[in-house]
Amino acid sequence: MKMHLFCSLLGMVFTLSGADLNDLTYEINEGQVTITDCLETAAGELVVPATVEGLPVVAVGAGAFASCGDLTGISLPSSLTSIGVSAFFQCSSLQAFQVPEGVTVLAANTFRECTSLAAVTLPEGLHQIGASAFYQCSALSTVTLPSTITILESSAFAWCGGLTAIHLPEGLLELGDSCFYNCGALAALELPASLSTVGSQFLYGCRSLPGLTLAEGSSHFSVLEGVLYNASQSLLVQYPAGKEESSLVLPESVTAIGDWAVANAWDLQEVVLPTSLRTIGARAFYGSLGIVDLDFPQGLLSLGDAAFFRCAGLQSVTLPASLRILGSSVFVQCSNLSEIYFEGNRPGDAEAGEAGSESAIIYVFAGTSGWGETFRGRPVEVLGSPVSLSLSIISGVPTLAIDSAAGESFEIFRSQEGVFSGEPLVPNLPATGALTLWEDPSALSTQGAILYRVRRHVEIR
């Protein structure tokens, strides 16, 4: 038998010999054994003994079995108490695994890219699952977490495309950023009352998840119609991407929409924002392709970076005079967005990033300040002051009443099923005094909801 030996401050390192262990290397420290390496050519089932040279095996070191792609099973002894970072990284043939009872923490990347891992048993006493521990374990379909779990770190189960169900036990405190990122088959999720923190994008891309439920007694969160808010419902935390409703009406208690909160909600067409809203976070509506109807309330102060990135259904938006902060690339890749109206002065840090799609025109109103000929690379056109109008039915005919003054004229646009055409229905309506009335009898034969937009002409000298 050939034995490799060298001395160091860390201890002694040997190569094990035997019928099924000759691919392993171990290290002895203070009378305890740590498995440190395995040849990448190792194949089949491997049983790690409880003792080596009469000493207990207590740990699997960082990356010890990494890239052992032909191992189909690894059995660890009950004496084991520690599993290092990336211990089983890319063990792509590993099919099932039982974590020993003495292990209390699964380190980062423990089973990352173990793409054949279909079953894992986690012991009572385990309290933390590290970052990306089960990243891209695409064969996992169900996971039962022990009652002792308190933290799932960032991306713990990200890209587990086959995961359909996971039980989150009472006592769980934290779900990290991107915890279930792109778990596209996850169909149901109940959050425990103990949960106090959820990270950004923790349910991003969960397209099969139609809604969330929350156990009774939570002091940190609330759920309304399957949507997650903080306890006071002042913050929209997470709108499930698989929710099939076409309309989202936010309660008047909401003052902020969180980062990534409504990302990739493909079925949404209309979002009704409350008058209480002050802040929309970064990438809040990222990739929500179907949204066509969106009215920003007066009082809105801030739009985060890329808040409506790739919202291809938007054709026109009007930003209120209250807006103070406009993040970078707010409307970038909104391919059908041709009109961006600013009712107020140019917002702060206004040159950060692009304004919108290449076809977008920026419209601002006479009397506002800070504007030049272009804004973030897009042309700026100056309009008259905002139009005040109302809609009523007079003698059975829809009639617009427009506040006006002598010499003014207006363009009137009408939507068909929420979509405005590029050309005005009425290109030049002269004012008839302080109040101009315009009747629209053709609306009576129009199917679906109708919206009107009125633009005042202005001459700039």
Coordinates of C-alpha atoms in Angstrom, one line a residue:
M1 CA 0.0 0.0 0.0
K2 CA 1.3 3.4 -0.9
M3 CA 0.6 6.2 1.6
H4 CA 1.2 9.9 0.8
L5 CA 2.1 12.0 3.8
F6 CA 3.2 15.5 4.4
C7 CA 3.3 17.6 7.6
S8 CA 2.0 21.1 8.0
L9 CA 0.6 23.4 10.6
L10 CA -2.9 22.2 9.6
G11 CA -2.2 18.5 10.4
M12 CA -1.5 15.4 8.4
V13 CA -3.0 14.5 5.0
F14 CA -3.3 10.8 3.8
T15 CA -4.7 9.0 0.8
L16 CA -7.2 6.4 2.0
S17 CA -6.9 2.9 0.5
G18 CA -9.6 0.2 0.2
A19 CA -12.1 -1.3 -2.2
D20 CA -14.4 1.8 -2.3
L21 CA -12.4 4.6 -0.5
N22 CA -9.2 4.8 -2.6
D23 CA -10.5 7.9 -4.4
L24 CA -10.7 10.0 -1.2
T25 CA -8.2 12.2 0.7
Y26 CA -8.5 13.1 4.3
E27 CA -6.9 15.4 6.9
I28 CA -6.4 14.8 10.6
N29 CA -6.7 17.8 13.0
E30 CA -6.7 17.4 16.8
G31 CA -7.8 13.8 16.6
Q32 CA -10.6 14.4 14.1
V33 CA -10.9 13.6 10.4
T34 CA -12.0 15.9 7.6
I35 CA -12.6 14.5 4.0
T36 CA -10.8 17.0 1.8
D37 CA -10.9 15.7 -1.7
C38 CA -12.2 13.0 -4.1
L39 CA -10.9 12.1 -7.5
E40 CA -13.2 13.3 -10.2
T41 CA -13.1 9.9 -11.8
A42 CA -14.9 8.3 -8.8
A43 CA -18.2 6.6 -9.8
G44 CA -21.3 4.9 -8.4
E45 CA -22.2 4.7 -4.7
L46 CA -19.7 5.8 -2.1
V47 CA -20.0 5.2 1.7
V48 CA -17.8 7.3 3.9
P49 CA -16.9 5.5 7.1
A50 CA -17.6 6.8 10.6
T51 CA -13.9 6.4 11.6
V52 CA -10.6 6.4 9.9
E53 CA -7.5 5.0 11.8
G54 CA -9.8 4.9 14.9
L55 CA -10.6 8.6 14.6
P56 CA -14.1 10.1 14.0
V57 CA -14.9 11.5 10.6
V58 CA -16.5 14.9 11.5
A59 CA -16.4 17.1 8.4
V60 CA -16.5 17.3 4.6
G61 CA -14.2 20.1 3.5
A62 CA -14.9 22.9 1.0
G63 CA -15.2 21.5 -2.5
A64 CA -14.3 18.0 -1.4
F65 CA -16.6 16.2 -3.9
A66 CA -16.9 19.1 -6.4
S67 CA -17.2 18.0 -10.0
C68 CA -17.4 14.3 -9.2
G69 CA -20.0 13.9 -11.9
D70 CA -20.2 10.1 -11.9
L71 CA -21.1 9.6 -8.2
T72 CA -24.7 8.6 -8.0
G73 CA -24.8 8.4 -4.2
I74 CA -22.8 9.5 -1.2
S75 CA -23.5 8.2 2.3
L76 CA -22.1 10.2 5.2
P77 CA -21.6 8.9 8.8
S78 CA -23.7 10.1 11.7
S79 CA -20.6 11.5 13.3
L80 CA -20.4 14.2 10.7
T81 CA -21.1 17.8 12.0
S82 CA -19.8 20.0 9.2
I83 CA -20.2 20.3 5.4
G84 CA -18.0 22.9 3.7
V85 CA -18.7 25.4 1.0
S86 CA -19.3 23.8 -2.5
A87 CA -18.8 20.4 -1.0
F88 CA -20.9 18.6 -3.6
F89 CA -20.8 21.3 -6.3
Q90 CA -21.6 19.8 -9.8
C91 CA -22.1 16.3 -8.6
S92 CA -24.4 16.0 -11.6
S93 CA -25.3 12.3 -11.2
L94 CA -26.1 12.5 -7.5
Q95 CA -29.7 11.3 -7.1
A96 CA -30.5 11.4 -3.4
F97 CA -28.9 12.6 -0.2
Q98 CA -29.4 12.4 3.5
V99 CA -27.8 15.2 5.5
P100 CA -26.5 13.8 8.9
E101 CA -28.3 14.8 12.1
G102 CA -25.3 16.6 13.5
V103 CA -25.1 19.2 10.7
T104 CA -26.6 22.5 11.7
V105 CA -25.7 24.7 8.7
L106 CA -25.6 24.0 5.0
A107 CA -22.9 26.2 3.6
A108 CA -23.1 28.2 0.4
N109 CA -23.2 26.2 -2.9
T110 CA -23.3 22.9 -1.0
F111 CA -25.4 21.1 -3.7
R112 CA -25.1 23.7 -6.4
E113 CA -25.8 22.3 -9.9
C114 CA -26.5 18.8 -8.7
T115 CA -28.9 18.5 -11.6
S116 CA -30.0 14.9 -10.9
L117 CA -30.7 15.4 -7.2
A118 CA -34.3 14.4 -6.8
A119 CA -34.6 13.8 -3.0
V120 CA -32.9 15.3 0.0
T121 CA -33.5 14.7 3.6
L122 CA -32.7 17.5 6.0
P123 CA -32.3 16.8 9.7
E124 CA -34.0 18.5 12.7
G125 CA -31.4 20.8 14.1
L126 CA -30.5 22.3 10.8
H127 CA -31.1 26.0 11.1
Q128 CA -29.6 27.7 8.1
I129 CA -29.4 26.9 4.4
G130 CA -26.6 28.9 2.7
A131 CA -26.5 31.0 -0.4
S132 CA -27.1 29.0 -3.6
A133 CA -27.0 25.8 -1.6
F134 CA -29.5 24.1 -4.0
Y135 CA -29.0 26.4 -6.9
Q136 CA -30.1 24.7 -10.2
C137 CA -31.0 21.4 -8.6
S138 CA -33.5 21.1 -11.4
A139 CA -34.7 17.6 -10.4
L140 CA -35.9 18.5 -7.0
S141 CA -39.7 18.5 -6.9
T142 CA -40.6 18.7 -3.2
V143 CA -38.6 19.8 -0.1
T144 CA -39.5 19.4 3.5
L145 CA -37.6 21.8 5.7
P146 CA -37.1 20.9 9.4
S147 CA -38.9 22.9 12.1
T148 CA -35.5 24.3 13.2
I149 CA -34.8 26.3 10.0
T150 CA -34.6 30.0 10.6
I151 CA -32.8 31.3 7.5
L152 CA -32.8 30.6 3.8
E153 CA -30.0 32.7 2.3
S154 CA -29.9 34.3 -1.1
S155 CA -30.6 32.1 -4.1
A156 CA -30.9 29.1 -1.8
F157 CA -33.3 27.3 -4.2
A158 CA -32.8 29.5 -7.3
W159 CA -33.4 27.9 -10.7
C160 CA -34.9 24.7 -9.2
G161 CA -37.2 24.4 -12.2
G162 CA -38.8 21.2 -11.0
L163 CA -39.7 22.4 -7.6
T164 CA -43.5 22.3 -7.2
A165 CA -43.9 22.5 -3.4
I166 CA -41.9 23.5 -0.3
H167 CA -43.1 23.7 3.3
L168 CA -41.9 26.7 5.1
P169 CA -42.1 25.9 8.9
E170 CA -43.2 28.2 11.7
G171 CA -40.0 29.6 13.1
L172 CA -38.5 30.7 9.8
L173 CA -37.4 34.3 10.0
E174 CA -35.7 35.2 6.7
L175 CA -35.9 34.5 3.0
G176 CA -32.9 35.9 1.2
D177 CA -32.7 37.8 -2.1
S178 CA -33.7 35.6 -5.1
C179 CA -34.4 32.7 -2.7
F180 CA -36.8 31.0 -5.2
Y181 CA -35.6 32.8 -8.3
N182 CA -37.1 31.2 -11.5
C183 CA -38.7 28.3 -9.7
G184 CA -41.1 28.1 -12.6
A185 CA -43.1 25.1 -11.4
L186 CA -43.7 26.3 -7.8
A187 CA -47.5 26.3 -7.6
A188 CA -48.3 27.2 -4.0
L189 CA -46.5 28.9 -1.1
E190 CA -47.6 29.6 2.5
L191 CA -45.5 32.0 4.5
P192 CA -45.2 31.4 8.2
A193 CA -46.3 34.0 10.7
S194 CA -42.8 34.1 12.1
L195 CA -41.3 35.4 8.9
S196 CA -39.9 38.9 9.4
T197 CA -37.7 39.5 6.3
V198 CA -38.0 38.7 2.6
G199 CA -35.3 39.7 0.1
S200 CA -35.6 41.4 -3.3
Q201 CA -36.7 39.1 -6.1
F202 CA -37.4 36.2 -3.7
L203 CA -40.1 35.0 -6.0
Y204 CA -38.9 36.4 -9.3
G205 CA -39.9 34.2 -12.3
C206 CA -42.3 31.9 -10.3
R207 CA -44.7 31.9 -13.2
S208 CA -46.9 29.0 -11.9
L209 CA -47.5 30.7 -8.5
P210 CA -51.0 32.3 -8.7
G211 CA -51.0 33.8 -5.1
L212 CA -49.5 33.7 -1.7
T213 CA -51.0 32.7 1.7
L214 CA -49.9 33.8 5.1
A215 CA -50.4 31.9 8.4
E216 CA -52.4 33.8 11.0
G217 CA -50.6 35.9 13.6
S218 CA -48.0 37.7 11.4
S219 CA -46.8 41.0 12.8
H220 CA -44.6 41.8 9.7
F221 CA -46.7 41.0 6.7
S222 CA -50.2 40.9 5.3
V223 CA -51.7 39.2 2.3
L224 CA -54.6 40.8 0.3
E225 CA -56.0 38.7 -2.6
G226 CA -52.8 36.7 -2.8
V227 CA -50.6 39.8 -2.9
L228 CA -47.9 40.3 -0.2
Y229 CA -47.8 43.7 1.6
N230 CA -46.1 44.8 4.8
A231 CA -48.3 44.6 7.9
S232 CA -49.7 48.1 7.5
Q233 CA -50.2 47.7 3.8
S234 CA -48.1 50.8 3.1
L235 CA -45.6 48.8 1.0
L236 CA -46.4 46.4 -1.8
V237 CA -43.8 43.7 -1.3
Q238 CA -44.6 41.0 -3.9
Y239 CA -47.2 40.5 -6.6
P240 CA -47.0 36.8 -7.7
A241 CA -46.0 36.6 -11.3
G242 CA -48.4 33.7 -12.0
K243 CA -51.5 35.6 -10.8
E244 CA -54.0 35.6 -13.7
E245 CA -56.0 38.8 -13.1
S246 CA -55.7 41.5 -15.7
S247 CA -56.2 44.3 -13.3
L248 CA -54.4 45.3 -10.0
V249 CA -56.1 47.9 -7.8
L250 CA -53.8 49.0 -5.0
P251 CA -55.4 50.0 -1.7
E252 CA -55.2 53.7 -0.6
S253 CA -52.9 52.7 2.2
V254 CA -50.0 52.0 -0.2
T255 CA -47.3 54.7 -0.3
A256 CA -44.5 52.6 -1.9
I257 CA -44.1 49.8 -4.4
G258 CA -40.9 47.7 -3.6
D259 CA -38.1 46.8 -5.9
W260 CA -39.0 44.1 -8.4
A261 CA -42.5 43.9 -6.7
V262 CA -44.6 43.4 -9.8
A263 CA -41.9 42.1 -12.2
N264 CA -42.8 39.8 -15.1
A265 CA -46.6 39.9 -14.3
W266 CA -47.5 39.1 -17.9
D267 CA -51.2 38.9 -17.4
L268 CA -51.6 42.4 -16.0
Q269 CA -53.1 45.0 -18.3
E270 CA -54.2 47.7 -15.9
V271 CA -52.7 49.0 -12.7
V272 CA -54.7 51.5 -10.6
L273 CA -52.2 53.4 -8.5
P274 CA -53.6 55.0 -5.3
T275 CA -53.4 58.8 -4.6
S276 CA -51.3 57.9 -1.5
L277 CA -48.4 56.5 -3.6
R278 CA -45.1 58.3 -3.2
T279 CA -42.4 55.9 -4.4
I280 CA -42.1 53.2 -7.1
G281 CA -38.9 51.1 -6.6
A282 CA -36.2 49.9 -9.0
R283 CA -37.5 47.5 -11.6
A284 CA -40.8 47.4 -9.8
F285 CA -42.8 46.5 -13.0
Y286 CA -39.8 45.0 -14.9
G287 CA -41.0 42.9 -17.9
S288 CA -44.7 43.2 -17.2
L289 CA -45.4 43.2 -20.9
G290 CA -49.2 43.6 -20.9
I291 CA -49.7 46.8 -19.0
V292 CA -51.4 49.3 -21.2
D293 CA -53.3 51.5 -18.8
L294 CA -51.4 53.4 -16.1
D295 CA -52.2 56.7 -14.5
F296 CA -49.5 58.1 -12.1
P297 CA -51.1 60.0 -9.2
Q298 CA -50.3 63.6 -8.2
G299 CA -48.1 63.2 -5.1
L300 CA -45.7 60.7 -6.7
L301 CA -42.2 61.7 -5.8
S302 CA -39.8 59.0 -7.1
L303 CA -39.5 56.5 -9.9
G304 CA -36.7 54.0 -9.4
D305 CA -34.1 52.7 -11.9
A306 CA -35.7 50.7 -14.8
A307 CA -39.1 50.8 -13.0
F308 CA -41.0 50.0 -16.2
F309 CA -38.1 48.3 -18.2
R310 CA -39.5 46.3 -21.1
C311 CA -43.2 47.1 -20.4
A312 CA -43.9 46.8 -24.1
G313 CA -47.7 47.5 -23.8
L314 CA -47.3 51.1 -22.7
Q315 CA -48.0 53.6 -25.4
S316 CA -48.3 56.9 -23.5
V317 CA -47.5 57.9 -19.9
T318 CA -48.0 61.2 -18.0
L319 CA -45.7 61.9 -15.1
P320 CA -47.2 64.3 -12.4
A321 CA -45.8 67.7 -11.4
S322 CA -44.9 66.3 -8.0
L323 CA -42.2 64.0 -9.5
R324 CA -38.8 64.9 -8.0
I325 CA -36.6 61.8 -8.8
L326 CA -36.5 59.9 -12.1
G327 CA -34.2 56.9 -12.0
S328 CA -32.1 55.6 -14.9
S329 CA -33.7 53.8 -17.8
V330 CA -37.2 54.0 -16.3
F331 CA -38.9 53.3 -19.7
V332 CA -36.1 51.6 -21.7
Q333 CA -37.2 48.8 -24.0
C334 CA -40.9 50.0 -23.8
S335 CA -41.0 49.4 -27.6
N336 CA -44.5 50.9 -28.1
L337 CA -44.1 53.9 -25.9
S338 CA -44.2 57.0 -28.1
E339 CA -45.3 59.7 -25.7
I340 CA -43.9 60.7 -22.3
Y341 CA -45.6 63.7 -20.7
F342 CA -44.1 65.7 -17.8
E343 CA -46.6 68.0 -16.1
G344 CA -43.9 69.6 -13.9
N345 CA -40.4 70.9 -13.9
R346 CA -37.5 68.7 -15.0
P347 CA -36.8 66.2 -12.3
G348 CA -33.5 65.9 -10.4
D349 CA -30.5 63.9 -11.7
A350 CA -32.3 64.1 -15.0
E351 CA -29.5 63.0 -17.3
A352 CA -29.1 59.6 -15.7
G353 CA -29.6 56.9 -18.4
E354 CA -32.1 56.9 -21.3
A355 CA -35.6 58.3 -21.2
G356 CA -37.4 55.6 -23.1
S357 CA -37.7 53.8 -26.5
E358 CA -36.1 55.3 -29.6
S359 CA -39.5 56.5 -30.9
A360 CA -40.5 58.3 -27.7
I361 CA -41.1 62.0 -27.7
I362 CA -41.0 64.0 -24.5
Y363 CA -43.8 66.5 -24.0
V364 CA -43.6 69.3 -21.4
F365 CA -45.9 72.2 -20.6
A366 CA -45.3 75.9 -21.1
G367 CA -44.4 77.5 -17.8
T368 CA -42.4 74.6 -16.5
S369 CA -38.6 74.9 -16.0
G370 CA -35.3 73.1 -16.6
W371 CA -36.1 71.7 -20.0
G372 CA -33.9 71.9 -23.1
E373 CA -34.4 70.7 -26.7
T374 CA -33.7 67.1 -25.7
F375 CA -34.1 65.0 -22.5
R376 CA -31.9 61.9 -22.1
G377 CA -31.4 61.7 -25.8
R378 CA -35.1 62.2 -26.8
P379 CA -36.6 65.3 -28.4
V380 CA -38.7 67.7 -26.3
E381 CA -41.8 69.4 -27.5
V382 CA -43.5 72.2 -25.5
L383 CA -47.3 72.1 -25.1
G384 CA -49.8 74.5 -23.5
S385 CA -50.7 74.1 -19.8
P386 CA -52.5 70.9 -18.8
V387 CA -56.1 70.5 -19.8
S388 CA -58.9 70.4 -17.2
L389 CA -61.9 68.4 -18.5
S390 CA -64.8 66.2 -17.4
L391 CA -67.0 63.6 -19.1
S392 CA -70.7 63.4 -18.7
I393 CA -73.8 62.1 -20.6
I394 CA -75.9 64.9 -22.0
S395 CA -79.2 63.8 -23.8
G396 CA -77.8 60.3 -24.0
V397 CA -74.6 61.4 -25.7
P398 CA -71.0 61.2 -24.2
T399 CA -69.9 64.9 -23.9
L400 CA -66.5 66.3 -22.9
A401 CA -66.4 69.6 -21.1
I402 CA -63.0 71.3 -21.5
D403 CA -61.9 74.4 -19.6
S404 CA -60.7 76.8 -22.3
A405 CA -60.0 80.3 -23.3
A406 CA -60.7 82.3 -26.4
G407 CA -58.2 81.6 -29.2
E408 CA -57.2 78.1 -27.9
S409 CA -57.6 74.9 -29.8
F410 CA -57.4 71.2 -28.9
E411 CA -56.6 67.8 -30.2
I412 CA -58.8 64.9 -29.0
F413 CA -57.7 61.3 -28.9
R414 CA -59.9 58.3 -28.1
S415 CA -58.8 54.8 -27.1
Q416 CA -60.2 51.6 -28.5
E417 CA -60.2 48.9 -25.7
G418 CA -57.6 50.9 -23.8
V419 CA -55.3 51.5 -26.8
F420 CA -54.8 55.0 -28.3
S421 CA -54.0 55.3 -32.0
G422 CA -51.3 57.6 -33.2
E423 CA -53.7 60.1 -34.9
P424 CA -56.2 62.3 -33.1
L425 CA -59.9 61.7 -33.6
V426 CA -60.3 65.5 -33.7
P427 CA -57.2 67.2 -34.9
N428 CA -58.3 70.8 -34.3
L429 CA -61.2 71.7 -32.0
P430 CA -61.5 75.6 -31.5
A431 CA -62.4 76.8 -28.1
T432 CA -65.9 78.3 -27.8
G433 CA -65.3 80.3 -24.6
A434 CA -64.5 79.5 -21.0
L435 CA -66.0 76.0 -21.4
T436 CA -65.9 74.1 -24.7
L437 CA -68.3 71.2 -25.2
W438 CA -67.6 68.3 -27.6
E439 CA -70.1 65.5 -28.2
D440 CA -69.1 62.0 -29.3
P441 CA -72.2 60.1 -30.5
S442 CA -70.0 57.5 -32.3
A443 CA -68.9 56.3 -28.8
L444 CA -72.3 54.7 -28.4
S445 CA -71.4 52.1 -31.0
T446 CA -67.9 51.4 -29.7
Q447 CA -67.2 48.1 -27.9
G448 CA -65.2 48.0 -24.7
A449 CA -63.9 50.7 -22.4
I450 CA -63.3 54.2 -23.8
L451 CA -60.6 56.7 -22.7
Y452 CA -60.2 60.2 -23.9
R453 CA -57.0 62.3 -24.1
V454 CA -57.1 66.0 -24.8
R455 CA -54.1 68.0 -25.9
R456 CA -54.0 71.8 -26.0
H457 CA -52.1 73.5 -28.9
V458 CA -49.6 76.1 -28.0
E459 CA -47.5 78.5 -30.1
I460 CA -44.0 79.2 -28.8
R461 CA -42.4 82.5 -29.8

